[in-house]
Short mmCIF file of C-alpha atoms in Angstrom, two decimals:
data_model
loop_
_atom_site.label_atom_id
_atom_site.label_comp_id
_atom_site.label_asym_id
_atom_site.label_seq_id
_atom_site.Cartn_x
_atom_site.Cartn_y
_atom_site.Cartn_z
CA MET A 1 30.75 95.64 42.90
CA LYS A 2 30.92 99.37 43.65
CA ASN A 3 27.35 100.12 42.62
CA PHE A 4 25.96 97.08 44.42
CA LYS A 5 27.66 98.07 47.67
CA ARG A 6 26.49 101.65 47.36
CA SER A 7 22.87 100.63 46.75
CA ILE A 8 22.84 98.16 49.64
CA ASP A 9 24.35 100.77 51.97
CA LYS A 10 21.51 103.16 51.12
CA ILE A 11 18.98 100.62 52.39
CA GLN A 12 20.85 99.23 55.38
CA THR A 13 24.31 99.26 56.97
CA LEU A 14 25.92 95.83 57.02
CA ASN A 15 28.93 94.71 59.00
CA SER A 16 31.68 92.76 57.29
CA GLU A 17 30.22 89.34 58.17
CA GLU A 18 26.75 90.30 56.89
CA TRP A 19 28.29 91.67 53.76
CA HIS A 20 29.98 88.33 53.10
CA LEU A 21 26.72 86.48 53.67
CA LEU A 22 25.11 88.64 51.01
CA GLN A 23 27.98 88.16 48.60
CA ASP A 24 27.61 84.40 49.00
CA ILE A 25 24.12 84.38 47.49
CA ILE A 26 24.88 86.44 44.41
CA SER A 27 26.75 85.59 41.25
CA ARG A 28 28.22 87.76 38.59
CA LYS A 29 26.91 87.53 35.04
CA LYS A 30 27.91 89.38 31.91
CA VAL A 31 24.99 90.17 29.61
CA LYS A 32 25.06 90.96 25.92
CA ALA A 33 22.73 93.50 24.31
CA LYS A 34 19.24 92.06 23.72
CA GLU A 35 19.91 89.01 25.88
CA GLN A 36 16.81 87.45 27.43
CA LEU A 37 17.12 86.75 31.15
CA VAL A 38 13.50 85.71 31.70
CA VAL A 39 11.00 84.46 29.13
CA PRO A 40 7.28 83.65 29.50
CA GLY A 41 6.55 80.20 30.90
CA GLN A 42 9.77 80.11 32.86
CA ILE A 43 9.83 80.23 36.69
CA PRO A 44 12.39 82.95 37.38
CA ARG A 45 15.07 81.66 39.74
CA TYR A 46 16.76 85.03 40.04
CA MET A 47 16.22 88.69 40.60
CA TYR A 48 19.00 90.93 39.32
CA PHE A 49 21.07 93.86 40.41
CA VAL A 50 22.40 95.96 37.53
CA GLU A 51 26.03 96.85 38.23
CA THR A 52 26.28 98.39 34.75
CA GLY A 53 23.91 98.24 31.79
CA LEU A 54 20.30 98.84 30.87
CA LEU A 55 17.46 96.31 31.10
CA ARG A 56 13.72 96.20 30.64
CA VAL A 57 10.73 94.07 31.57
CA PHE A 58 7.91 93.73 29.06
CA HIS A 59 4.97 91.56 28.07
CA LEU A 60 3.15 91.04 24.81
CA ASN A 61 -0.35 92.40 24.29
CA GLU A 62 -1.83 91.30 20.95
CA GLY A 63 1.70 90.83 19.66
CA LYS A 64 2.84 94.28 20.76
CA GLU A 65 5.59 94.74 23.34
CA ILE A 66 4.45 96.66 26.44
CA ASN A 67 7.34 97.80 28.63
CA THR A 68 6.58 98.01 32.33
CA TYR A 69 9.98 98.44 33.99
CA PHE A 70 13.47 99.74 33.23
CA ALA A 71 16.64 99.52 35.32
CA CYS A 72 20.19 100.77 34.91
CA ASP A 73 23.41 100.98 36.97
CA GLY A 74 22.71 100.66 40.68
CA GLN A 75 19.15 99.33 40.45
CA PHE A 76 17.36 96.03 41.02
CA ILE A 77 15.12 94.39 38.45
CA SER A 78 12.94 91.27 38.34
CA THR A 79 9.73 89.88 36.95
CA PHE A 80 8.53 90.47 40.47
CA ALA A 81 5.14 88.72 40.64
CA SER A 82 6.47 85.45 39.25
CA PHE A 83 9.70 85.77 41.24
CA ILE A 84 7.99 86.05 44.64
CA THR A 85 5.33 83.44 43.88
CA GLN A 86 7.77 81.18 42.00
CA THR A 87 5.23 80.62 39.25
CA PRO A 88 5.74 80.79 35.47
CA SER A 89 6.34 84.33 34.25
CA ASN A 90 4.15 85.95 31.63
CA GLU A 91 6.82 88.59 31.13
CA TYR A 92 10.17 88.93 29.43
CA MET A 93 13.26 90.47 30.95
CA GLU A 94 15.75 91.59 28.35
CA SER A 95 18.89 93.70 28.27
CA ILE A 96 18.88 96.78 26.08
CA GLU A 97 22.65 97.26 26.31
CA GLU A 98 25.46 94.93 27.28
CA GLY A 99 26.49 95.10 30.90
CA LEU A 100 27.22 93.33 34.14
CA VAL A 101 24.54 92.08 36.54
CA TYR A 102 24.44 90.13 39.80
CA GLU A 103 21.98 87.24 39.98
CA ILE A 104 20.28 86.86 43.36
CA SER A 105 18.86 83.37 43.81
CA HIS A 106 15.28 83.13 45.15
CA GLU A 107 16.12 80.00 47.10
CA LYS A 108 19.25 81.41 48.73
CA LEU A 109 17.62 84.78 49.39
CA ASN A 110 14.81 83.10 51.32
CA GLN A 111 17.30 80.99 53.28
CA LEU A 112 19.12 84.21 54.16
CA TYR A 113 15.84 85.82 55.33
CA LEU A 114 15.19 82.83 57.58
CA GLN A 115 18.64 82.69 59.12
CA TYR A 116 19.29 86.44 59.32
CA PRO A 117 16.00 88.39 59.59
CA LYS A 118 17.92 91.64 59.21
CA PHE A 119 17.99 91.00 55.46
CA GLU A 120 14.17 91.02 55.35
CA LYS A 121 14.51 94.80 55.18
CA PHE A 122 15.84 94.53 51.61
CA GLY A 123 12.86 92.41 50.67
CA ARG A 124 10.43 94.86 52.23
CA TYR A 125 12.16 97.83 50.61
CA TYR A 126 12.20 96.23 47.17
CA ALA A 127 8.57 95.08 47.43
CA GLU A 128 7.46 98.56 48.53
CA GLN A 129 9.37 100.22 45.67
CA SER A 130 7.89 97.75 43.19
CA TYR A 131 4.41 98.55 44.51
CA LEU A 132 4.95 102.29 44.19
CA CYS A 133 6.28 101.88 40.67
CA VAL A 134 3.30 99.90 39.41
CA ILE A 135 0.72 102.05 41.20
CA ASN A 136 2.24 105.30 39.94
CA ARG A 137 2.32 104.02 36.37
CA THR A 138 -1.30 102.84 36.61
CA VAL A 139 -2.52 106.12 38.11
CA ASP A 140 -0.61 108.10 35.46
CA MET A 141 -2.09 106.00 32.65
CA LEU A 142 -5.61 106.60 33.90
CA ASN A 143 -5.42 110.24 34.89
CA LYS A 144 -2.69 112.04 32.98
CA LYS A 145 -2.20 113.24 29.44
CA SER A 146 0.69 111.87 27.38
CA LYS A 147 2.90 114.94 27.88
CA GLU A 148 2.50 114.77 31.66
CA ARG A 149 3.19 111.04 31.56
CA TYR A 150 6.46 111.71 29.76
CA GLU A 151 7.36 114.41 32.31
CA ASP A 152 6.69 111.94 35.12
CA PHE A 153 8.77 109.34 33.33
CA ILE A 154 11.72 111.75 33.21
CA GLN A 155 11.26 112.69 36.85
CA ASN A 156 11.02 109.10 38.10
CA HIS A 157 13.81 107.53 36.07
CA GLU A 158 17.58 107.82 36.08
CA LYS A 159 19.10 110.04 33.38
CA LYS A 160 20.74 107.02 31.75
CA ILE A 161 17.35 105.34 31.26
CA VAL A 162 15.82 108.51 29.80
CA GLN A 163 18.76 109.15 27.49
CA ARG A 164 19.71 105.68 26.32
CA THR A 165 16.44 103.75 26.11
CA PRO A 166 15.18 103.63 22.51
CA LEU A 167 12.23 105.97 22.02
CA LYS A 168 9.86 103.14 21.04
CA HIS A 169 10.41 101.44 24.41
CA ILE A 170 9.69 104.60 26.40
CA ALA A 171 6.60 105.23 24.23
CA SER A 172 5.24 101.76 25.03
CA TYR A 173 5.87 102.30 28.78
CA ILE A 174 3.91 105.56 28.65
CA GLY A 175 1.21 104.01 26.49
CA ILE A 176 1.53 106.21 23.39
CA GLU A 177 2.74 105.79 19.82
CA PRO A 178 6.45 106.48 19.11
CA GLU A 179 5.42 109.29 16.70
CA SER A 180 3.55 111.10 19.50
CA LEU A 181 6.51 110.80 21.86
CA SER A 182 8.77 112.09 19.13
CA ARG A 183 6.55 115.20 18.82
CA ILE A 184 6.52 115.71 22.62
CA ARG A 185 10.32 115.45 22.74
CA LYS A 186 10.69 118.01 19.96
CA GLU A 187 8.60 120.49 21.96
CA TYR A 188 11.11 120.09 24.79
CA ILE A 189 14.05 120.81 22.56
CA ILE A 190 12.36 123.87 21.03
CA SER A 191 10.96 125.34 24.26
CA MET B 1 -7.92 89.42 69.01
CA LYS B 2 -8.46 85.86 67.77
CA ASN B 3 -8.33 86.74 64.07
CA PHE B 4 -5.31 89.01 64.49
CA LYS B 5 -3.35 86.29 66.26
CA ARG B 6 -4.30 83.69 63.67
CA SER B 7 -3.26 85.93 60.78
CA ILE B 8 0.06 86.85 62.37
CA ASP B 9 0.79 83.18 63.11
CA LYS B 10 0.31 82.36 59.43
CA ILE B 11 3.12 84.75 58.52
CA GLN B 12 5.53 84.12 61.37
CA THR B 13 5.69 82.40 64.76
CA LEU B 14 6.23 84.82 67.63
CA ASN B 15 7.25 84.03 71.17
CA SER B 16 5.36 85.58 74.05
CA GLU B 17 7.70 88.58 74.37
CA GLU B 18 7.51 89.35 70.63
CA TRP B 19 3.77 89.02 70.76
CA HIS B 20 3.62 91.63 73.52
CA LEU B 21 5.84 93.99 71.50
CA LEU B 22 3.40 93.72 68.63
CA GLN B 23 0.40 94.28 70.86
CA ASP B 24 2.05 97.45 72.18
CA ILE B 25 1.94 99.16 68.78
CA ILE B 26 -1.69 98.44 67.95
CA SER B 27 -4.86 99.93 69.31
CA ARG B 28 -8.42 98.75 69.14
CA LYS B 29 -11.01 100.83 67.31
CA LYS B 30 -14.70 100.25 66.77
CA VAL B 31 -15.95 101.41 63.39
CA LYS B 32 -19.47 102.24 62.32
CA ALA B 33 -20.85 101.46 58.90
CA LYS B 34 -19.69 103.99 56.27
CA GLU B 35 -17.09 105.49 58.58
CA GLN B 36 -14.14 107.12 56.81
CA LEU B 37 -10.76 106.07 58.17
CA VAL B 38 -8.66 107.84 55.52
CA VAL B 39 -9.67 110.74 53.28
CA PRO B 40 -7.78 112.41 50.41
CA GLY B 41 -5.23 115.00 51.48
CA GLN B 42 -4.60 113.27 54.79
CA ILE B 43 -1.29 111.56 55.60
CA PRO B 44 -2.41 108.16 56.87
CA ARG B 45 -0.88 107.46 60.28
CA TYR B 46 -2.24 103.93 60.44
CA MET B 47 -2.67 100.73 58.58
CA TYR B 48 -5.47 98.50 59.82
CA PHE B 49 -6.14 94.92 60.67
CA VAL B 50 -9.80 93.91 60.36
CA GLU B 51 -10.74 91.77 63.36
CA THR B 52 -14.37 91.84 62.21
CA GLY B 53 -16.09 93.93 59.55
CA LEU B 54 -15.83 94.87 55.91
CA LEU B 55 -13.84 97.81 54.50
CA ARG B 56 -12.90 99.22 51.13
CA VAL B 57 -10.35 101.58 49.57
CA PHE B 58 -11.47 103.76 46.68
CA HIS B 59 -10.65 106.93 44.77
CA LEU B 60 -12.74 109.28 42.69
CA ASN B 61 -12.37 109.40 38.92
CA GLU B 62 -14.47 112.17 37.36
CA GLY B 63 -16.70 112.06 40.41
CA LYS B 64 -17.17 108.30 40.21
CA GLU B 65 -16.01 105.98 43.01
CA ILE B 66 -13.47 103.40 41.85
CA ASN B 67 -12.89 100.63 44.39
CA THR B 68 -9.42 99.13 44.43
CA TYR B 69 -9.30 97.05 47.60
CA PHE B 70 -11.59 95.19 50.00
CA ALA B 71 -10.80 93.55 53.32
CA CYS B 72 -12.81 91.57 55.85
CA ASP B 73 -12.19 89.55 59.05
CA GLY B 74 -8.56 88.49 59.35
CA GLN B 75 -7.10 90.80 56.69
CA PHE B 76 -4.94 93.92 56.60
CA ILE B 77 -5.92 97.09 54.77
CA SER B 78 -4.29 100.47 54.11
CA THR B 79 -3.97 103.21 51.55
CA PHE B 80 -0.61 101.61 50.99
CA ALA B 81 1.27 104.06 48.74
CA SER B 82 0.57 107.04 51.00
CA PHE B 83 1.11 104.95 54.14
CA ILE B 84 4.62 103.80 53.22
CA THR B 85 5.68 107.16 51.79
CA GLN B 86 3.85 109.14 54.51
CA THR B 87 2.49 111.56 51.91
CA PRO B 88 -1.08 112.83 51.49
CA SER B 89 -3.45 110.13 50.30
CA ASN B 90 -5.48 110.47 47.12
CA GLU B 91 -7.68 107.64 48.29
CA TYR B 92 -10.48 107.03 50.76
CA MET B 93 -10.69 104.14 53.18
CA GLU B 94 -14.23 103.51 54.36
CA SER B 95 -16.04 100.80 56.26
CA ILE B 96 -18.93 99.07 54.48
CA GLU B 97 -20.19 97.42 57.68
CA GLU B 98 -19.63 98.17 61.34
CA GLY B 99 -16.85 96.21 62.95
CA LEU B 100 -13.69 96.14 65.00
CA VAL B 101 -10.25 97.01 63.66
CA TYR B 102 -6.73 97.36 65.06
CA GLU B 103 -4.83 100.48 64.13
CA ILE B 104 -1.12 99.91 63.50
CA SER B 105 0.86 103.15 63.78
CA HIS B 106 3.39 103.89 61.00
CA GLU B 107 5.77 105.49 63.46
CA LYS B 108 5.67 102.65 65.98
CA LEU B 109 5.80 99.99 63.27
CA ASN B 110 9.00 101.48 61.91
CA GLN B 111 10.51 101.69 65.38
CA LEU B 112 9.66 98.03 65.83
CA TYR B 113 11.37 97.16 62.52
CA LEU B 114 14.50 98.97 63.66
CA GLN B 115 14.66 97.40 67.09
CA TYR B 116 13.49 93.92 66.13
CA PRO B 117 14.28 93.13 62.49
CA LYS B 118 12.29 89.91 62.75
CA PHE B 119 9.14 92.00 62.28
CA GLU B 120 10.38 93.18 58.88
CA LYS B 121 8.95 89.93 57.56
CA PHE B 122 5.42 91.25 58.09
CA GLY B 123 6.29 94.37 56.16
CA ARG B 124 7.77 92.35 53.31
CA TYR B 125 4.83 89.95 53.26
CA TYR B 126 2.26 92.75 53.24
CA ALA B 127 4.13 94.73 50.56
CA GLU B 128 4.41 91.63 48.36
CA GLN B 129 0.72 90.81 48.76
CA SER B 130 -0.21 94.43 47.95
CA TYR B 131 1.95 94.25 44.84
CA LEU B 132 0.34 91.00 43.68
CA CYS B 133 -3.13 92.43 44.29
CA VAL B 134 -2.56 95.55 42.21
CA ILE B 135 -0.74 93.74 39.41
CA ASN B 136 -3.39 91.02 39.13
CA ARG B 137 -6.19 93.58 38.99
CA THR B 138 -4.34 95.59 36.33
CA VAL B 139 -3.58 92.53 34.20
CA ASP B 140 -7.21 91.37 34.52
CA MET B 141 -8.53 94.79 33.49
CA LEU B 142 -6.36 94.81 30.38
CA ASN B 143 -6.67 91.23 29.24
CA LYS B 144 -9.88 89.66 30.52
CA LYS B 145 -13.56 89.96 29.72
CA SER B 146 -15.98 91.10 32.40
CA LYS B 147 -17.26 87.60 33.20
CA GLU B 148 -13.72 86.29 33.70
CA ARG B 149 -12.90 89.32 35.85
CA TYR B 150 -15.86 88.51 38.08
CA GLU B 151 -14.76 84.86 38.29
CA ASP B 152 -11.27 86.00 39.31
CA PHE B 153 -12.79 88.35 41.88
CA ILE B 154 -14.68 85.44 43.45
CA GLN B 155 -11.59 83.26 43.41
CA ASN B 156 -9.30 85.87 44.95
CA HIS B 157 -11.60 87.22 47.65
CA GLU B 158 -13.02 85.83 50.87
CA LYS B 159 -16.62 84.60 50.73
CA LYS B 160 -17.70 87.37 53.09
CA ILE B 161 -16.43 90.04 50.69
CA VAL B 162 -18.14 88.39 47.71
CA GLN B 163 -21.43 87.92 49.56
CA ARG B 164 -21.74 91.10 51.60
CA THR B 165 -20.17 93.83 49.47
CA PRO B 166 -22.86 95.82 47.63
CA LEU B 167 -22.98 94.89 43.95
CA LYS B 168 -22.14 98.45 42.81
CA HIS B 169 -18.84 98.35 44.71
CA ILE B 170 -17.78 95.03 43.18
CA ALA B 171 -18.79 96.32 39.73
CA SER B 172 -16.56 99.37 40.13
CA TYR B 173 -13.64 97.15 41.26
CA ILE B 174 -14.05 95.01 38.14
CA GLY B 175 -14.54 98.05 35.93
CA ILE B 176 -18.05 97.35 34.66
CA GLU B 177 -21.52 98.84 35.15
CA PRO B 178 -23.67 97.42 37.98
CA GLU B 179 -26.30 96.35 35.42
CA SER B 180 -23.72 94.21 33.60
CA LEU B 181 -22.59 92.58 36.83
CA SER B 182 -26.20 91.93 37.72
CA ARG B 183 -26.63 90.05 34.42
CA ILE B 184 -23.44 88.04 34.99
CA ARG B 185 -24.59 87.07 38.48
CA LYS B 186 -27.97 85.92 37.17
CA GLU B 187 -26.21 83.58 34.73
CA TYR B 188 -24.47 81.99 37.70
CA ILE B 189 -27.72 81.41 39.55
CA ILE B 190 -29.41 79.93 36.45
CA SER B 191 -26.50 77.76 35.29
#
């Protein structure tokens, strides 16, 4: 629970009672590699905190996987739109590596918000970060060349995500073919 | 202040003291038609509540205005990414019609969050709605035809926005030429 505690502390200081309240709404779950935590059509009951591991969110566009989010140790992940609206997801959430996550129940989280408004700050923080992530990716896609998009990807993601995510998944996040990303990466190694 | 009160009440019930705290951080501002409230390069100090009027957020892409957000009576509006990060905006916020808005100061809003966590709920709600707005527009742009995008626009926007926003602005939001939108609209009138 080390990473979870550290990440929560960065957002807000909790006293011991508040910390227990938060622990009461999460449950520990081991995930295998390539395990699906959310599939299209399903109303996602949980958002997740990644204690250890590597996960991604993607959707299918004409049969092709389009990655839109990655998370590793110390980060939250969800199919956010369907999680907050509690409507069927059109996205997948899948682990890339095996690991350990904490499930945070939508129902219990909202009860916690109601009873202890202090926790709303986590919701606001997470929603704001999710907004920034999607807007930055969209702006990059529209205005930047593939090399710059890869540079931004490196800058905005944890080292573990950059180093351990298969190249094809990063390429689909950036919106280029794996071969092009492979060429861009080679330039980095040479230069 | 009728619309402001009604909109706040929809999110959360406030007692009279809390209501006064909220009133203390907002200030009334009359806007003319085509008045710029945020311009690129500027760190936006305020988000806005539209008591009456019609406003839009847009950016320039190769000299062309791309609208990304509209708001009318009873709605909030901001250049959200730059507002929450307090970094220079790359967007414009401009009024389409004259009206009356309430400015909500970033600094005072964050002080309010700290002192009275109950208000965090507004921040969470607004951030979640902003996320849904941007994600729905992006998904529509990628997956739907122009007619469907216009139908979604009608469904997701207040009547006033649909009826009073100049056609060219709606066309740029949907990502089509004004002439194409004009044709789509004619089909609606005929059918």
